[in-house]
Short mmCIF file of C-alpha atoms in Angstrom, two decimals:
data_model
loop_
_atom_site.label_atom_id
_atom_site.label_comp_id
_atom_site.label_asym_id
_atom_site.label_seq_id
_atom_site.Cartn_x
_atom_site.Cartn_y
_atom_site.Cartn_z
CA MET R 1172 -48.76 -6.06 -75.56
CA ASP R 1173 -46.63 -2.58 -76.93
CA PHE R 1174 -44.19 -1.09 -74.43
CA THR R 1175 -44.64 3.03 -73.61
CA PRO R 1176 -42.35 5.48 -73.35
CA GLU R 1177 -41.28 4.33 -70.15
CA ILE R 1178 -41.10 1.56 -70.43
CA LYS R 1179 -38.39 1.84 -73.12
CA ASP R 1180 -37.07 4.54 -71.83
CA LYS R 1181 -35.66 1.72 -68.90
CA LEU R 1182 -35.28 -0.61 -70.84
CA HIS R 1183 -33.23 2.32 -72.72
CA GLN R 1184 -31.57 3.00 -69.59
CA LEU R 1185 -30.60 -0.54 -68.23
CA GLN R 1186 -28.85 -1.39 -71.34
CA GLU R 1187 -26.72 1.48 -70.92
CA LYS R 1188 -26.10 0.47 -67.18
CA TYR R 1189 -25.10 -3.09 -68.61
CA THR R 1190 -22.60 -2.50 -70.79
CA ALA R 1191 -20.60 0.01 -69.14
CA MET R 1192 -20.23 -2.67 -66.97
CA GLY R 1193 -19.06 -5.02 -69.61
CA GLN R 1194 -22.40 -7.42 -68.59
CA ASP R 1195 -24.79 -8.83 -71.05
CA MET R 1196 -28.22 -7.56 -70.25
CA ALA R 1197 -30.50 -10.27 -70.96
CA SER R 1198 -29.24 -12.75 -69.66
CA TYR R 1199 -30.17 -10.41 -65.98
CA LEU R 1200 -33.41 -10.44 -67.80
CA ASP R 1201 -33.23 -14.38 -67.64
CA GLY R 1202 -32.72 -14.38 -64.37
CA LEU R 1203 -35.56 -11.84 -63.56
CA LEU R 1204 -37.72 -13.85 -65.74
CA TYR R 1205 -37.39 -17.20 -63.75
CA ALA R 1206 -36.49 -15.79 -59.71
CA ASP R 1207 -39.06 -16.33 -57.94
CA PHE R 1208 -41.35 -13.75 -56.25
CA LEU R 1209 -39.90 -11.67 -52.82
CA THR R 1210 -41.58 -11.67 -49.44
CA TYR R 1211 -41.20 -9.85 -46.47
CA TRP R 1212 -40.89 -12.74 -44.32
CA ASP R 1213 -37.73 -13.70 -46.60
CA TYR R 1214 -36.63 -10.59 -46.64
CA ILE R 1215 -36.61 -10.01 -43.38
CA HIS R 1216 -35.16 -13.79 -42.50
CA LEU R 1217 -38.36 -13.57 -40.13
CA ASP R 1218 -37.76 -17.32 -39.62
CA THR R 1219 -34.55 -16.02 -38.69
CA LEU R 1220 -35.08 -13.81 -36.42
CA LEU R 1221 -37.34 -16.01 -34.18
CA SER R 1222 -35.90 -18.33 -33.14
CA LEU R 1223 -32.41 -16.42 -31.64
CA GLN R 1224 -34.69 -17.18 -29.01
CA SER R 1225 -32.75 -19.57 -26.68
CA PRO R 1226 -34.29 -18.97 -23.06
CA LYS R 1227 -31.16 -20.72 -20.11
CA THR R 1228 -34.65 -21.19 -17.68
CA PRO R 1229 -37.50 -22.82 -17.19
CA PHE R 1230 -38.83 -19.09 -16.79
CA PRO R 1231 -41.23 -17.43 -19.30
CA ASP R 1232 -40.28 -13.92 -18.01
CA GLU R 1233 -36.24 -14.85 -19.45
CA GLU R 1234 -37.37 -14.94 -22.88
CA ILE R 1235 -38.67 -11.03 -22.50
CA PHE R 1236 -35.27 -10.83 -21.12
CA ILE R 1237 -34.09 -11.69 -24.51
CA MET R 1238 -36.47 -10.05 -26.64
CA TYR R 1239 -35.67 -6.90 -25.27
CA HIS R 1240 -31.97 -6.95 -25.35
CA GLN R 1241 -32.10 -8.07 -29.00
CA ILE R 1242 -34.20 -5.12 -30.20
CA THR R 1243 -31.46 -2.85 -28.10
CA GLU R 1244 -28.78 -4.12 -29.92
CA LEU R 1245 -30.68 -4.33 -33.32
CA TYR R 1246 -31.41 -0.28 -32.86
CA PHE R 1247 -28.62 0.53 -31.48
CA LYS R 1248 -26.78 -0.92 -34.60
CA LEU R 1249 -29.75 1.35 -36.90
CA ALA R 1250 -27.31 4.32 -34.58
CA LEU R 1251 -24.37 3.43 -35.61
CA HIS R 1252 -25.64 3.05 -39.04
CA GLU R 1253 -26.09 7.29 -38.86
CA CYS R 1254 -23.17 7.73 -37.29
CA THR R 1255 -20.74 6.16 -39.66
CA GLN R 1256 -22.99 8.15 -42.74
CA ILE R 1257 -21.60 11.09 -40.95
CA ALA R 1258 -18.15 10.75 -40.44
CA GLU R 1259 -18.34 9.13 -43.63
CA HIS R 1260 -19.40 11.97 -45.50
CA GLU R 1261 -17.47 13.31 -48.46
CA ASN R 1262 -18.85 16.87 -48.03
CA LEU R 1263 -20.65 17.28 -44.46
CA THR R 1264 -23.77 20.06 -44.63
CA VAL R 1265 -25.22 20.62 -41.29
CA GLU R 1266 -28.28 20.23 -42.77
CA PHE R 1267 -27.04 16.32 -43.05
CA PHE R 1268 -25.80 15.98 -39.63
CA THR R 1269 -28.66 17.91 -37.45
CA ALA R 1270 -30.85 14.73 -39.99
CA ARG R 1271 -29.02 12.18 -38.78
CA VAL R 1272 -28.21 12.98 -35.74
CA LYS R 1273 -32.28 13.37 -35.43
CA ARG R 1274 -32.61 9.98 -36.89
CA ILE R 1275 -30.51 8.65 -33.46
CA ASN R 1276 -32.23 10.55 -31.02
CA ALA R 1277 -35.58 8.98 -32.23
CA TYR R 1278 -34.22 5.86 -31.92
CA PHE R 1279 -32.77 6.13 -28.74
CA ASN R 1280 -36.64 7.69 -27.12
CA ALA R 1281 -37.98 4.39 -28.36
CA LEU R 1282 -35.46 2.85 -26.09
CA THR R 1283 -35.98 5.00 -23.38
CA THR R 1284 -39.79 4.85 -23.56
CA SER R 1285 -39.67 1.19 -24.11
CA PHE R 1286 -37.86 -0.01 -20.88
CA GLU R 1287 -40.88 -0.67 -18.86
CA VAL R 1288 -40.99 -3.37 -20.00
CA MET R 1289 -37.61 -4.13 -18.47
CA VAL R 1290 -38.93 -1.36 -15.24
CA ASP R 1291 -42.12 -3.20 -15.22
CA GLY R 1292 -42.80 -6.72 -17.66
CA MET R 1293 -41.03 -8.85 -16.19
CA GLU R 1294 -41.78 -10.85 -11.89
CA LYS R 1295 -39.00 -9.55 -10.08
CA GLU R 1296 -39.25 -14.12 -8.65
CA GLN R 1297 -38.15 -15.00 -12.06
CA PHE R 1298 -35.98 -12.01 -12.33
CA LEU R 1299 -33.50 -12.61 -9.94
CA LYS R 1300 -33.75 -16.49 -10.20
CA PHE R 1301 -33.53 -16.53 -13.79
CA ARG R 1302 -30.54 -14.23 -14.00
CA MET R 1303 -27.99 -16.35 -11.93
CA SER R 1304 -28.04 -18.48 -15.10
CA LEU R 1305 -26.52 -15.59 -16.96
CA LEU R 1306 -23.28 -14.93 -15.47
CA PRO R 1307 -21.05 -13.80 -16.37
CA ALA R 1308 -23.36 -11.88 -18.84
CA SER R 1309 -23.82 -8.84 -18.53
CA GLY R 1310 -25.81 -5.54 -20.78
CA PHE R 1311 -22.67 -4.31 -19.50
CA GLN R 1312 -20.65 -6.36 -22.34
CA SER R 1313 -23.54 -4.50 -25.02
CA GLY R 1314 -19.69 -3.41 -26.81
CA GLN R 1315 -22.14 -1.29 -29.92
CA TYR R 1316 -23.16 0.95 -27.34
CA ARG R 1317 -19.21 2.01 -26.57
CA MET R 1318 -18.92 2.42 -30.28
CA ILE R 1319 -22.05 5.10 -30.61
CA GLU R 1320 -20.52 6.99 -27.36
CA ILE R 1321 -16.73 6.91 -29.48
CA CYS R 1322 -18.05 8.37 -32.31
CA ALA R 1323 -20.68 10.73 -30.30
CA THR R 1324 -17.62 13.07 -28.00
CA ASP R 1325 -14.18 13.57 -28.12
CA PHE R 1326 -12.35 10.54 -26.54
CA ILE R 1327 -10.58 12.05 -23.49
CA ARG R 1328 -14.93 13.16 -22.24
CA LEU R 1329 -15.35 8.60 -21.66
CA VAL R 1330 -12.54 9.11 -19.22
CA ASP R 1331 -13.64 9.11 -15.55
CA LYS R 1332 -13.97 12.06 -14.65
CA SER R 1333 -11.19 12.04 -12.31
CA LYS R 1334 -8.96 11.01 -14.68
CA ARG R 1335 -9.68 13.73 -17.49
CA GLU R 1336 -7.85 16.57 -16.59
CA GLU R 1337 -4.48 14.77 -16.07
CA LEU R 1338 -4.66 12.91 -18.96
CA SER R 1339 -6.08 15.12 -21.49
CA THR R 1340 -2.91 15.06 -23.82
CA ALA R 1341 -1.59 11.09 -22.48
CA THR R 1342 -2.36 8.93 -26.14
CA ILE R 1343 -5.85 7.39 -27.06
CA GLU R 1344 -4.29 3.68 -25.16
CA GLU R 1345 -3.71 5.94 -22.08
CA GLN R 1346 -7.12 7.01 -21.89
CA PHE R 1347 -8.70 3.92 -22.66
CA GLU R 1348 -7.11 2.47 -19.83
CA ASN R 1349 -8.82 5.23 -17.83
CA ILE R 1350 -12.38 4.50 -19.27
CA TYR R 1351 -15.16 5.14 -17.16
CA TRP R 1352 -16.58 1.93 -17.66
CA LYS R 1353 -13.72 0.16 -17.05
CA PHE R 1354 -14.37 1.55 -13.05
CA GLY R 1355 -18.09 0.18 -12.85
CA ALA R 1356 -16.95 -3.55 -13.97
CA THR R 1357 -15.40 -4.15 -10.65
CA GLU R 1358 -15.64 -6.59 -7.60
CA LEU R 1359 -17.64 -5.19 -4.52
CA ALA R 1360 -15.25 -7.23 -2.44
CA SER R 1361 -11.81 -6.40 -3.98
CA GLY R 1362 -11.68 -3.57 -5.76
CA LYS R 1363 -10.65 -5.65 -9.30
CA GLN R 1364 -11.50 -6.41 -12.85
CA THR R 1365 -14.86 -8.97 -13.21
CA LEU R 1366 -14.67 -11.65 -15.07
CA THR R 1367 -17.47 -9.43 -17.00
CA LEU R 1368 -14.80 -7.30 -17.37
CA LYS R 1369 -11.80 -9.17 -19.46
CA GLN R 1370 -14.51 -10.50 -22.02
CA PHE R 1371 -15.11 -7.66 -22.55
CA ILE R 1372 -11.95 -6.12 -22.89
CA LYS R 1373 -10.41 -9.56 -24.83
CA LYS R 1374 -13.17 -8.68 -28.14
CA TYR R 1375 -13.58 -5.40 -28.49
CA ALA R 1376 -10.87 -3.36 -26.73
CA ALA R 1377 -8.46 -3.67 -30.42
CA GLN R 1378 -11.58 -2.12 -32.07
CA PHE R 1379 -12.35 0.63 -30.06
CA LEU R 1380 -8.91 1.81 -29.98
CA GLN R 1381 -8.81 1.35 -34.08
CA LEU R 1382 -12.75 3.36 -34.07
CA ALA R 1383 -11.61 5.77 -31.77
CA LYS R 1384 -8.14 6.63 -34.19
CA ASP R 1385 -10.80 6.96 -36.83
CA ARG R 1386 -12.97 8.82 -35.69
CA SER R 1387 -10.59 11.21 -33.46
CA LEU R 1388 -11.49 14.20 -35.71
CA THR R 1389 -14.95 13.46 -38.00
CA ASN R 1390 -16.55 12.41 -33.37
CA PHE R 1391 -19.49 14.09 -33.36
CA SER R 1392 -18.35 17.17 -31.26
CA SER R 1393 -15.07 17.71 -33.11
CA LEU R 1394 -17.07 17.88 -36.63
CA TYR R 1395 -19.85 20.30 -35.14
CA HIS R 1396 -16.73 22.62 -34.43
CA GLN R 1397 -15.40 22.66 -38.02
CA LEU R 1398 -18.89 22.88 -38.84
CA GLN R 1399 -18.96 25.58 -37.06
CA ALA R 1400 -15.68 27.55 -37.30
CA ASN R 1401 -16.78 26.90 -41.18
CA GLY R 1402 -19.54 29.94 -40.69
CA ALA R 1403 -22.38 27.52 -40.50
CA ASP R 1404 -25.65 28.15 -38.86
CA VAL R 1405 -25.56 25.00 -36.04
CA THR R 1406 -28.48 26.03 -34.14
CA ALA R 1407 -30.66 23.10 -34.67
CA LEU R 1408 -27.66 21.02 -34.80
CA ALA R 1409 -26.68 22.11 -31.24
CA GLU R 1410 -30.13 21.39 -30.54
CA GLU R 1411 -30.05 17.86 -31.39
CA LEU R 1412 -26.76 17.45 -29.93
CA ARG R 1413 -27.44 18.19 -26.00
CA LYS R 1414 -31.21 15.79 -26.40
CA LEU R 1415 -28.05 12.95 -27.77
CA ASP R 1416 -25.95 14.60 -25.03
CA LEU R 1417 -28.84 13.36 -22.34
CA TYR R 1418 -30.34 10.54 -24.07
CA VAL R 1419 -27.54 8.39 -24.07
CA ASN R 1420 -26.39 10.31 -20.69
CA VAL R 1421 -29.21 10.09 -18.54
CA GLU R 1422 -32.20 8.67 -20.20
CA TRP R 1423 -30.49 5.02 -20.67
CA PRO R 1424 -28.16 5.63 -17.15
CA LEU R 1425 -31.27 5.91 -16.03
CA SER R 1426 -33.73 3.87 -17.22
CA HIS R 1427 -30.98 1.14 -16.37
CA TYR R 1428 -31.10 1.95 -13.19
CA LYS R 1429 -34.02 2.17 -11.90
CA SER R 1430 -34.31 -1.27 -13.03
CA ALA R 1431 -31.38 -2.15 -10.87
CA VAL R 1432 -33.36 -0.76 -7.97
CA ARG R 1433 -37.03 -2.61 -9.54
CA TYR R 1434 -34.61 -5.73 -9.35
CA LEU R 1435 -31.93 -5.30 -7.58
CA GLU R 1436 -31.62 -2.89 -4.46
CA LYS R 1437 -33.16 -5.18 -1.22
CA ASP R 1438 -32.79 -4.08 2.33
CA PRO R 1439 -30.46 -4.46 4.40
CA VAL R 1440 -28.08 -5.94 1.31
CA ASP R 1441 -28.26 -4.47 -2.14
CA VAL R 1442 -28.00 -7.86 -4.51
CA ALA R 1443 -24.94 -7.09 -6.97
CA ALA R 1444 -25.31 -7.07 -10.74
CA THR R 1445 -25.48 -9.65 -13.21
CA GLY R 1446 -21.21 -9.47 -14.09
CA GLY R 1447 -21.05 -8.97 -9.46
CA THR R 1448 -20.84 -4.84 -11.23
CA ASN R 1449 -21.20 -1.49 -8.51
CA TRP R 1450 -24.21 -0.33 -10.33
CA GLN R 1451 -25.54 1.51 -7.51
CA LYS R 1452 -21.93 4.23 -7.95
CA TYR R 1453 -21.88 3.43 -12.27
CA LEU R 1454 -25.12 3.80 -13.33
CA PRO R 1455 -26.11 7.36 -11.84
CA PRO R 1456 -25.48 9.75 -14.13
CA ARG R 1457 -25.50 12.37 -10.99
CA PHE R 1458 -22.45 10.13 -9.85
CA GLN R 1459 -20.58 9.48 -14.05
CA LYS R 1460 -20.85 13.17 -15.00
CA ARG R 1461 -20.62 11.70 -18.53
CA ILE R 1462 -20.63 14.86 -20.98
CA PHE R 1463 -20.42 14.27 -24.72
CA TYR R 1464 -20.55 18.46 -25.19
CA PRO R 1465 -19.72 20.47 -22.00
CA PHE R 1466 -19.42 23.67 -24.77
CA LEU R 1467 -23.62 22.92 -25.14
CA TRP R 1468 -24.48 23.17 -21.58
CA THR R 1469 -23.85 25.94 -19.02
CA ASP R 1470 -21.76 25.71 -15.58
CA GLU R 1471 -24.82 25.31 -13.52
CA GLN R 1472 -26.65 22.82 -15.77
CA MET R 1473 -23.76 20.68 -15.50
CA GLU R 1474 -23.44 21.39 -11.17
CA GLU R 1475 -26.58 19.80 -11.69
CA TRP R 1476 -26.18 16.43 -13.92
CA GLY R 1477 -28.97 14.10 -13.69
CA LYS R 1478 -29.29 14.51 -10.17
CA GLY R 1479 -32.76 15.43 -10.33
CA TRP R 1480 -34.06 12.50 -12.06
CA VAL R 1481 -31.63 10.69 -10.43
CA LEU R 1482 -33.20 11.45 -6.81
CA SER R 1483 -36.83 11.87 -8.11
CA VAL R 1484 -36.77 8.22 -9.85
CA LEU R 1485 -35.61 6.70 -7.05
CA LYS R 1486 -38.36 7.87 -4.32
CA THR R 1487 -40.94 7.01 -6.93
CA LEU R 1488 -39.30 3.17 -7.07
CA LYS R 1489 -39.63 3.31 -3.25
CA ASN R 1490 -43.20 4.11 -2.81
CA LYS R 1491 -44.20 1.71 -4.89
CA ASP R 1492 -42.53 -1.40 -2.58
#
């Protein structure tokens, strides 16, 4: 067959590419000639992916629980992929920043809207039985979620609200000792750190601290202020950051709160979460007041942060039961 000008041009470009790398193009063409065609299932390692569910009990709904958490972690990986692109961009523009935050918001929208699977997608009786085989593992131990938080804001915003002012000029190490989620993994009776928290800190503390230092000037809050100071129009970016603030600090925790109320609230005594954590005080956004971008909200909005959402959801779930 005759080669079209387009094919000849591409062959010429390939020759230039391999020559520049000191490689023999003919050898690579041999590899292409003998290689099998790619399939969808091989490309995404489908068989491996579908084999990664290993329930600990015979209850069918445990497999739902496992798969949903695996899906969640894949979405978190997508979000972190965008975080890295933003932080490490050599010539960051508002347009690029905004587009990537918009992608992250799309991931969190998918997560929050699909969380009904965890609220109504399992039988309560099954969940309360198989959950006991998971101790002390807990969704609290999602390291990727904590990394997204670190990438999204100044580290001081992740310090427990009772300590933020006091530690505003402290080192990252000192701030980390008072990070908000440590207060949400305490034993209900003694107030000591749970095994869940101890495991989590042992695995991730060094990684979290390094990331916090790496992102001290390239977290979303810092980058927003840098672009604004350079005269960029940050209107669209501000809107996406507000959405991100609500998704991560209100909608996502509230989704878990709805699930906890559905499965763990029990008169007259509430059932402890799998890690023994005080979920009643840890999950509601109105208690934590975690706000990534206080400069994008009014005082009234911050004062009422999460209140309406939590109260309305709690009332709805009680009525359903």
